XYZ file of C-alpha atoms in Angstrom:
584
model
C 0.000 0.000 0.000
C 1.580 3.288 -1.012
C 1.571 6.410 1.098
C -1.047 8.288 -0.975
C -3.525 5.347 -0.873
C -2.943 4.913 2.824
C -3.471 8.556 3.766
C -6.477 8.767 1.408
C -7.980 5.733 3.201
C -7.326 7.188 6.662
C -8.698 10.495 5.406
C -11.917 8.743 4.313
C -12.657 8.255 8.021
C -13.211 12.022 8.031
C -16.353 11.440 5.944
C -17.811 9.463 8.862
C -17.009 12.277 11.295
C -18.434 15.088 9.170
C -21.320 16.784 10.938
C -20.621 15.344 14.397
C -17.104 16.774 14.530
C -15.730 20.147 13.446
C -13.087 19.700 10.731
C -10.444 21.094 13.082
C -11.124 18.158 15.468
C -10.781 15.297 12.965
C -7.167 14.769 14.015
C -8.225 14.039 17.598
C -9.851 10.815 16.362
C -7.804 9.867 13.292
C -4.291 10.247 14.738
C -4.756 8.080 17.877
C -6.689 5.452 15.929
C -3.888 5.259 13.333
C -1.333 4.803 16.133
C -3.570 2.185 17.804
C -3.943 0.169 14.578
C -0.199 0.358 13.963
C 0.584 -1.025 17.452
C -2.222 -3.573 17.069
C -0.641 -4.892 13.830
C 2.865 -4.986 15.346
C 1.669 -7.145 18.284
C -0.666 -9.412 16.278
C 1.837 -12.199 15.373
C 2.897 -12.711 19.020
C -0.524 -12.129 20.654
C -1.240 -15.815 21.460
C 2.274 -16.412 22.852
C 2.034 -13.310 25.070
C -1.334 -14.374 26.521
C -0.021 -17.911 27.179
C 3.059 -16.447 28.916
C 0.825 -14.142 30.994
C -1.272 -17.111 32.202
C 1.827 -19.182 33.040
C 3.651 -16.430 34.965
C 0.501 -15.317 36.842
C 0.000 -18.930 37.947
C 3.603 -19.027 39.246
C 3.072 -15.694 41.041
C 5.913 -14.001 39.076
C 5.775 -10.414 37.747
C 5.023 -11.162 34.068
C 6.156 -7.794 32.594
C 9.773 -8.568 31.487
C 8.666 -11.962 30.110
C 5.808 -10.391 28.124
C 8.173 -7.875 26.513
C 10.477 -10.727 25.512
C 7.613 -12.772 24.056
C 6.202 -9.751 22.176
C 9.615 -9.283 20.511
C 9.329 -5.499 20.891
C 9.746 -3.109 23.791
C 6.009 -3.013 24.665
C 3.116 -5.448 25.058
C -0.631 -5.750 25.578
C -1.998 -8.219 28.125
C -5.675 -7.837 27.221
C -7.270 -10.752 25.296
C -8.757 -8.068 23.010
C -7.465 -6.640 19.756
C -9.113 -4.233 17.319
C -10.790 -6.976 15.237
C -12.061 -8.888 18.305
C -13.687 -5.725 19.687
C -16.002 -5.622 16.696
C -17.492 -9.023 17.610
C -19.419 -7.398 20.470
C -21.041 -4.213 19.046
C -22.909 -3.370 22.284
C -19.748 -3.138 24.367
C -17.253 -1.577 21.921
C -16.511 1.417 24.198
C -15.945 -0.701 27.289
C -13.829 -3.262 25.433
C -11.754 -0.575 23.695
C -11.031 1.086 27.059
C -10.041 -2.293 28.545
C -7.846 -3.006 25.522
C -5.978 0.302 25.938
C -5.593 -0.302 29.693
C -3.945 -3.640 28.798
C -0.949 -1.930 27.126
C 2.369 -1.474 28.931
C 2.760 1.921 30.706
C 4.712 3.716 27.952
C 1.888 3.011 25.460
C -0.875 4.049 27.876
C 0.965 7.387 28.223
C 0.731 7.845 24.428
C -3.077 7.544 24.519
C -3.288 9.837 27.549
C -1.426 12.541 25.570
C -3.978 12.102 22.787
C -6.775 12.414 25.429
C -8.192 9.357 23.692
C -10.672 8.407 26.425
C -12.571 11.672 25.819
C -12.809 10.788 22.097
C -14.082 7.255 22.862
C -16.900 8.820 24.920
C -17.652 11.449 22.293
C -17.759 8.886 19.448
C -20.019 6.630 21.547
C -22.481 9.491 22.127
C -22.493 10.227 18.386
C -23.038 6.504 17.624
C -19.859 6.419 15.527
C -17.379 4.391 17.586
C -18.176 1.010 15.997
C -17.950 2.391 12.425
C -14.646 4.176 13.047
C -13.096 1.123 14.755
C -14.345 -1.078 11.887
C -12.726 1.219 9.285
C -9.335 1.012 11.014
C -9.568 -2.746 11.575
C -9.721 -3.154 7.768
C -6.227 -1.785 7.076
C -2.965 -3.636 7.633
C -0.346 -1.339 9.138
C 2.236 -3.999 10.007
C 5.820 -2.697 9.430
C 6.335 -5.344 6.734
C 3.413 -3.834 4.783
C 3.937 -0.160 5.647
C 7.584 0.669 6.428
C 8.528 2.942 9.343
C 9.570 5.641 6.879
C 6.223 5.467 5.014
C 4.352 5.562 8.310
C 6.290 8.672 9.376
C 5.368 10.387 6.111
C 1.699 9.411 6.548
C 1.638 10.985 10.017
C 3.288 14.139 8.695
C 0.800 14.420 5.853
C -2.166 13.914 8.189
C -0.873 16.499 10.669
C -0.280 18.955 7.818
C -3.840 18.469 6.539
C -5.393 18.869 10.010
C -3.263 21.944 10.659
C -4.327 23.526 7.348
C -8.007 22.905 8.146
C -7.710 24.489 11.587
C -5.491 27.350 10.328
C -2.575 26.315 12.501
C 1.002 26.427 11.298
C 1.711 22.868 10.215
C 5.402 23.628 9.765
C 5.755 23.913 13.525
C 5.458 20.150 13.621
C 7.967 18.958 11.050
C 10.744 19.616 8.557
C 10.654 18.468 4.891
C 12.353 15.079 4.568
C 14.877 16.218 1.951
C 16.088 19.033 4.235
C 16.542 16.503 7.063
C 18.409 14.196 4.662
C 20.798 17.009 3.771
C 21.377 17.888 7.447
C 22.012 14.239 8.338
C 24.513 13.952 5.457
C 26.336 17.075 6.645
C 26.670 16.003 10.285
C 27.765 12.444 9.448
C 29.977 12.897 6.353
C 33.260 13.637 8.144
C 32.744 10.597 10.406
C 32.067 7.976 7.736
C 35.203 6.010 8.755
C 34.263 5.909 12.438
C 30.604 5.126 11.721
C 31.425 2.202 9.431
C 33.174 0.227 12.204
C 31.068 -2.690 13.508
C 29.361 -2.250 16.870
C 29.598 1.558 16.933
C 27.120 3.155 19.375
C 26.335 6.865 19.022
C 23.746 9.204 20.540
C 21.638 11.750 18.684
C 19.325 14.392 20.160
C 16.587 16.700 18.862
C 15.295 19.345 21.344
C 12.269 20.152 19.137
C 11.523 16.595 18.029
C 8.023 17.041 16.515
C 6.858 13.650 15.242
C 10.455 12.375 15.282
C 11.272 12.880 11.583
C 14.860 14.041 12.133
C 15.663 11.188 14.497
C 14.126 8.650 12.090
C 16.047 9.861 9.028
C 19.310 9.842 11.013
C 18.609 6.259 12.066
C 17.816 5.231 8.469
C 21.063 6.811 7.232
C 23.162 4.921 9.730
C 21.344 1.610 9.163
C 21.967 2.000 5.412
C 25.695 2.799 5.824
C 26.419 0.378 8.631
C 23.762 -2.126 9.751
C 25.981 -3.004 12.766
C 25.991 0.552 14.119
C 23.539 1.605 16.821
C 22.072 5.061 17.169
C 20.423 5.803 20.510
C 17.934 8.637 20.104
C 16.896 11.337 22.568
C 14.358 14.099 22.093
C 11.935 16.527 23.659
C 8.623 17.826 22.318
C 6.099 20.387 23.543
C 3.006 19.529 21.459
C 1.169 16.553 23.067
C -0.014 14.990 19.773
C 3.388 15.266 18.080
C 5.000 13.888 21.250
C 2.613 10.896 21.264
C 3.347 10.093 17.594
C 7.105 10.473 18.094
C 6.976 8.167 21.107
C 4.913 5.538 19.248
C 7.304 5.672 16.284
C 10.361 5.215 18.529
C 8.663 2.338 20.390
C 8.110 0.385 17.186
C 11.735 1.012 16.175
C 12.938 -0.516 19.423
C 14.247 2.730 20.926
C 13.978 3.436 24.657
C 10.986 5.805 24.836
C 12.082 7.081 28.249
C 14.581 9.113 26.153
C 11.749 11.163 24.604
C 10.742 13.873 27.106
C 7.602 15.975 27.114
C 7.628 19.716 27.839
C 9.253 23.019 26.925
C 12.971 22.490 26.275
C 13.893 26.083 27.173
C 12.185 26.295 30.570
C 12.278 22.623 31.537
C 15.199 20.695 30.028
C 14.170 17.031 29.937
C 17.794 15.907 29.511
C 19.618 18.116 31.996
C 23.382 17.450 32.267
C 23.359 14.977 29.326
C 25.789 15.338 26.410
C 25.344 13.902 22.902
C 27.486 12.908 19.887
C 25.147 14.388 17.287
C 22.208 16.779 17.378
C 19.662 18.104 14.895
C 17.050 20.814 15.347
C 14.545 22.915 13.457
C 13.316 25.246 16.226
C 10.389 27.620 15.584
C 11.617 30.831 13.854
C 10.584 34.299 14.870
C 8.523 33.012 17.802
C 8.737 35.075 20.967
C 9.881 33.471 24.206
C 7.910 35.678 26.607
C 6.218 32.631 28.218
C 9.549 31.208 29.399
C 11.344 34.533 29.879
C 11.386 34.349 33.688
C 13.061 30.892 33.801
C 15.515 31.666 30.981
C 16.642 35.002 32.502
C 17.005 33.372 35.904
C 19.271 30.652 34.453
C 21.275 33.277 32.526
C 21.797 35.532 35.560
C 22.318 32.920 38.268
C 24.261 30.210 36.441
C 26.081 32.153 33.714
C 28.328 29.850 31.705
C 27.520 26.923 34.042
C 23.983 27.083 32.657
C 22.870 27.034 29.032
C 22.536 30.737 28.327
C 25.897 32.169 29.487
C 26.996 33.937 26.263
C 23.914 36.204 26.075
C 20.183 36.387 25.399
C 18.543 37.367 22.094
C 15.630 39.815 21.987
C 12.345 38.406 23.278
C 10.712 38.515 19.813
C 12.751 35.561 18.474
C 13.828 32.583 20.587
C 15.569 30.517 17.879
C 19.066 31.470 19.116
C 18.166 30.127 22.580
C 17.958 26.689 20.961
C 21.398 27.255 19.458
C 22.731 27.965 22.979
C 20.837 24.967 24.355
C 22.528 22.672 21.818
C 25.973 24.198 22.514
C 25.505 23.236 26.179
C 24.759 19.632 25.140
C 28.042 19.130 23.260
C 30.300 16.382 24.529
C 33.674 17.913 25.512
C 36.239 17.661 22.687
C 38.502 15.573 24.973
C 35.713 12.954 25.162
C 35.196 12.796 21.397
C 33.291 16.039 20.863
C 30.003 16.658 19.018
C 28.584 17.979 15.790
C 25.105 19.404 15.215
C 22.967 20.964 12.525
C 20.297 23.592 13.250
C 17.920 25.347 10.819
C 17.583 29.096 11.452
C 16.121 32.014 9.525
C 18.254 34.959 8.379
C 18.020 37.112 11.493
C 20.527 35.170 13.713
C 23.192 35.943 11.070
C 23.140 39.700 11.510
C 20.471 41.013 13.930
C 21.799 43.157 16.788
C 24.845 45.464 16.905
C 28.045 45.055 18.928
C 27.319 44.163 22.545
C 23.755 42.911 21.855
C 22.722 39.398 22.928
C 22.678 38.113 19.339
C 26.127 39.534 18.571
C 27.538 38.061 21.798
C 26.171 34.593 20.884
C 27.792 34.832 17.414
C 30.980 36.032 19.083
C 30.988 33.013 21.414
C 30.483 30.599 18.489
C 33.161 32.182 16.274
C 35.808 32.991 18.909
C 35.565 29.394 20.172
C 35.954 28.163 16.570
C 32.705 26.160 16.658
C 31.120 27.019 13.290
C 32.102 24.682 10.450
C 29.678 25.920 7.804
C 26.457 27.780 7.059
C 24.368 26.602 4.109
C 21.822 29.014 2.584
C 18.748 27.098 1.343
C 16.296 28.139 -1.409
C 13.173 30.105 -0.404
C 9.767 28.316 -0.307
C 11.288 25.143 1.178
C 9.166 24.912 4.347
C 5.451 24.262 4.827
C 4.674 27.364 6.869
C 7.062 30.020 5.562
C 8.532 31.135 2.257
C 11.508 32.993 3.790
C 15.194 32.209 3.349
C 16.543 29.629 5.785
C 20.057 28.558 6.733
C 21.554 25.352 8.138
C 24.349 26.007 10.647
C 26.801 23.125 11.132
C 28.484 23.459 14.530
C 31.300 21.262 15.886
C 33.911 21.275 18.645
C 36.027 18.697 16.813
C 36.824 20.381 13.533
C 39.218 18.553 11.188
C 42.647 20.295 10.978
C 41.884 21.917 7.587
C 38.765 23.644 8.964
C 40.322 25.065 12.130
C 39.926 28.837 12.399
C 37.694 28.952 9.311
C 34.023 29.087 8.338
C 32.617 27.809 5.026
C 29.593 29.569 3.531
C 27.647 27.612 0.897
C 24.991 29.385 -1.168
C 22.634 26.541 -2.126
C 19.739 28.899 -2.931
C 19.960 27.953 -6.626
C 19.659 24.207 -5.991
C 15.964 23.323 -6.261
C 13.303 21.839 -8.444
C 9.669 22.895 -8.616
C 7.255 20.567 -6.808
C 4.449 19.029 -8.827
C 1.989 20.269 -6.221
C 2.607 22.942 -3.579
C 2.149 21.978 0.077
C 1.282 25.111 2.063
C 4.157 27.561 1.444
C 6.394 24.760 0.154
C 6.785 25.082 -3.619
C 10.380 23.888 -4.062
C 12.291 20.757 -3.124
C 15.867 19.459 -3.212
C 16.512 16.494 -5.486
C 18.935 13.706 -4.506
C 21.462 15.207 -6.945
C 21.182 18.614 -5.182
C 21.717 16.983 -1.771
C 24.765 15.104 -3.105
C 26.240 18.280 -4.608
C 25.844 20.329 -1.402
C 27.260 17.437 0.670
C 30.203 17.227 -1.749
C 30.931 20.983 -1.498
C 30.953 20.674 2.295
C 32.978 17.453 2.320
C 35.653 18.759 -0.069
C 35.917 22.080 1.834
C 36.870 24.101 -1.249
C 35.826 27.422 -2.733
C 33.735 26.927 -5.869
C 31.827 28.774 -8.577
C 29.008 27.506 -10.756
C 26.596 28.636 -13.456
C 23.051 27.910 -12.285
C 21.396 29.738 -15.156
C 22.333 33.347 -14.245
C 26.004 33.374 -15.186
C 28.931 32.061 -13.143
C 28.549 32.852 -9.433
C 30.409 31.782 -6.285
C 28.582 28.990 -4.400
C 31.169 28.093 -1.751
C 33.449 30.548 0.065
C 35.833 30.090 2.997
C 36.695 32.819 5.506
C 38.827 33.094 8.648
C 36.619 33.410 11.773
C 37.741 36.986 12.456
C 36.479 38.117 9.015
C 33.032 38.375 10.665
C 34.205 40.448 13.621
C 34.491 44.205 13.988
C 35.234 46.799 16.653
C 32.613 49.514 17.088
C 34.362 52.746 18.097
C 32.590 55.898 19.289
C 34.049 59.024 17.681
C 33.582 62.218 19.744
C 34.040 65.843 18.697
C 34.285 68.846 21.028
C 31.347 70.928 22.190
C 32.088 74.579 21.262
C 30.923 77.831 22.843
C 29.473 80.776 20.922
C 33.015 81.929 20.038
C 33.806 78.562 18.465
C 36.148 77.548 21.321
C 36.056 73.982 22.764
C 34.238 73.804 26.117
C 36.567 72.288 28.765
C 35.507 70.226 31.774
C 35.871 71.875 35.188
C 35.613 68.934 37.623
C 37.217 65.565 38.432
C 38.648 63.450 35.641
C 37.192 65.762 33.000
C 39.006 68.870 34.306
C 40.747 70.671 31.429
C 39.551 68.126 28.833
C 37.353 69.044 25.852
C 33.702 68.030 26.434
C 31.982 65.905 23.739
C 29.137 67.290 21.642
C 26.451 64.550 21.584
C 24.993 65.986 18.365
C 28.288 65.332 16.555
C 28.860 61.874 18.094
C 29.355 59.095 15.549
C 30.223 55.387 15.519
C 32.454 53.497 13.107
C 32.760 49.721 12.622
C 36.400 48.762 12.178
C 37.121 45.241 10.827
C 38.977 43.120 13.427
C 41.803 42.655 10.920
C 42.400 46.445 10.959
C 44.359 48.328 13.624
C 41.907 50.752 15.270
C 44.392 53.639 15.594
C 45.625 53.263 12.002
C 41.993 53.180 10.792
C 41.148 56.276 12.855
C 44.157 58.160 11.480
C 43.364 57.128 7.903
C 39.560 57.377 7.784
C 38.498 59.906 10.433
C 41.182 62.504 11.205
C 41.495 63.867 7.617
C 37.775 64.891 7.844
C 37.625 65.799 11.543
C 41.090 66.746 12.904
C 39.610 67.584 16.374
C 37.980 64.140 16.847
C 38.960 61.496 19.415
C 37.871 57.950 20.371
C 36.057 57.351 23.673
C 37.726 54.046 24.739
C 35.033 53.278 27.345
C 32.433 52.882 24.595
C 34.491 50.554 22.361
C 32.792 47.173 21.777
C 33.525 44.079 19.704
C 30.714 42.703 17.542
C 30.200 39.848 15.075
C 27.823 39.498 12.132
C 27.688 37.177 9.120
C 26.503 39.162 6.065
C 25.844 35.946 4.121
C 24.273 37.390 0.957
C 26.893 40.121 0.594
C 29.595 37.486 0.147
C 27.769 35.966 -2.837
C 26.701 39.197 -4.502
C 27.970 39.543 -8.084
C 27.919 43.059 -9.556
C 26.208 43.259 -12.950
C 27.218 46.430 -14.850
C 24.281 48.310 -16.397
C 23.833 48.224 -20.193
C 25.665 50.890 -22.248
C 23.777 54.219 -22.449
C 23.607 54.097 -26.272
C 21.711 50.776 -26.034
C 19.227 52.175 -23.475
C 18.715 55.318 -25.664
C 18.044 53.158 -28.737
C 15.447 51.105 -26.798
C 13.746 54.285 -25.525
C 13.625 55.778 -29.042
C 12.063 52.581 -30.396
C 9.370 52.638 -27.671
C 8.541 56.375 -28.101
C 8.371 55.955 -31.903
C 5.892 53.114 -31.450
C 3.720 55.204 -29.037
C 3.751 58.154 -31.488
C 2.673 55.877 -34.329
C -0.216 54.540 -32.199
C -1.348 58.097 -31.316
C -1.259 59.119 -35.001
C -3.346 56.032 -35.854
C -5.969 57.048 -33.285
C -6.201 60.683 -34.484
C -6.516 59.534 -38.122
């Protein structure tokens, strides 16, 4: 069964709900039922053996739980004699039997249905007289992993969530990242470690602080399984939305991951993995979303714990919390002496340049660049995400840079690598092909400067800069206040006694590149125009910004004037001829 057929079938359940449910509430029924049928199918082959084991161990007075897990062959079980098909044999007691069936699951699965608030839906469907029909619909489809792969199932969930979000005018993109973007990120964080990852028995950890339905963690696992079936990736995550959390947890359960590693709650105010460090990390935090709700906790951690907490380097403005996730991930890096870490995070354009010297954003960039943590920034095409058409960037951060990358940052402009989608999904109109992903991965892996013609003439697509190329010193240039006779006003007290007083109306600031000597710059650029000026050293600050687009700008000279004149003459002659035609 392909993904389209499957989601169309699941979607057909919506026809049953129409009228009794608002469209925005369809997901409350369809998502938990899809998860239930998936788990039902996974446990079906071992159902009889599990029930026999339960009877035997209960008779012996032994706690059956570990034995039931072993018999089920997966990390969860159900000890109820019911399953979805059996329920239908007793139409009068469907609600009671369904509740009993769900109670029969192991604790981690019961938690999934609690997050979905499934009991409330069972009662609501019973009142509407729809429970039997809905259960019957789902009992007809086979969702066993051999029929519907884990990857297909993940895509089905994403498509359903996107559809429900569109109906209820929510932002679907909050829940997940396009698969091809994840694939690119996974390639970029793993490529330099291919040798290590191909050794048998390798165990690595990966973490996503905004896990959604678990797409990033799944794709990373698929990548590793493909490259080295002997390697093991232990996944960790945290998610704030209860439905996404429930789906992520169910997905990880079926894949044999320890679901205790998936935490529920707000990562910024309540870190579900405090003091843990990871080998790899991936994140697509919400862009441009304010963090007012968690401001109190975040500021408290910043002020009281400083660099011992997560937010030591600085805090961004309250209107955009995406850089807080960058800081959060930095705090989760394994120390370089213990093998270090690498992570990829998707951000919009503002973390590259928002905020002048001394601002929270600039201080965070300063921390990243002065500690030589940024390997590369990849600019993606616009219209790549479901809920926004803006430009986005993948930052690749590592505290174990290969020797060639030390002290340098690679910028890759991949905005020209895209193909048009057959059908738009929300704001998403473009996608990366496998060839595009391979090319970007190659540019990163080779770590070279490159140019290419993508249909608009030859342009740079990969550039390499020393870290300090993004730094500057902001100096405050003062000029004297003068009295009515044009004489400088001198200070009369304390430290200022006998010194010229500054005129705030003439005050100016200059940004001096870090590679320049401040005094030489001042002598060369300022004094020839203002011989009475001086620098106020107390106001000097260091700032960092990454003007990404400027580094890929190619100047196109305008056409020769004679050519423009000839075009204008041709147009005016044509207009005159038309006017004459009208008057005739």
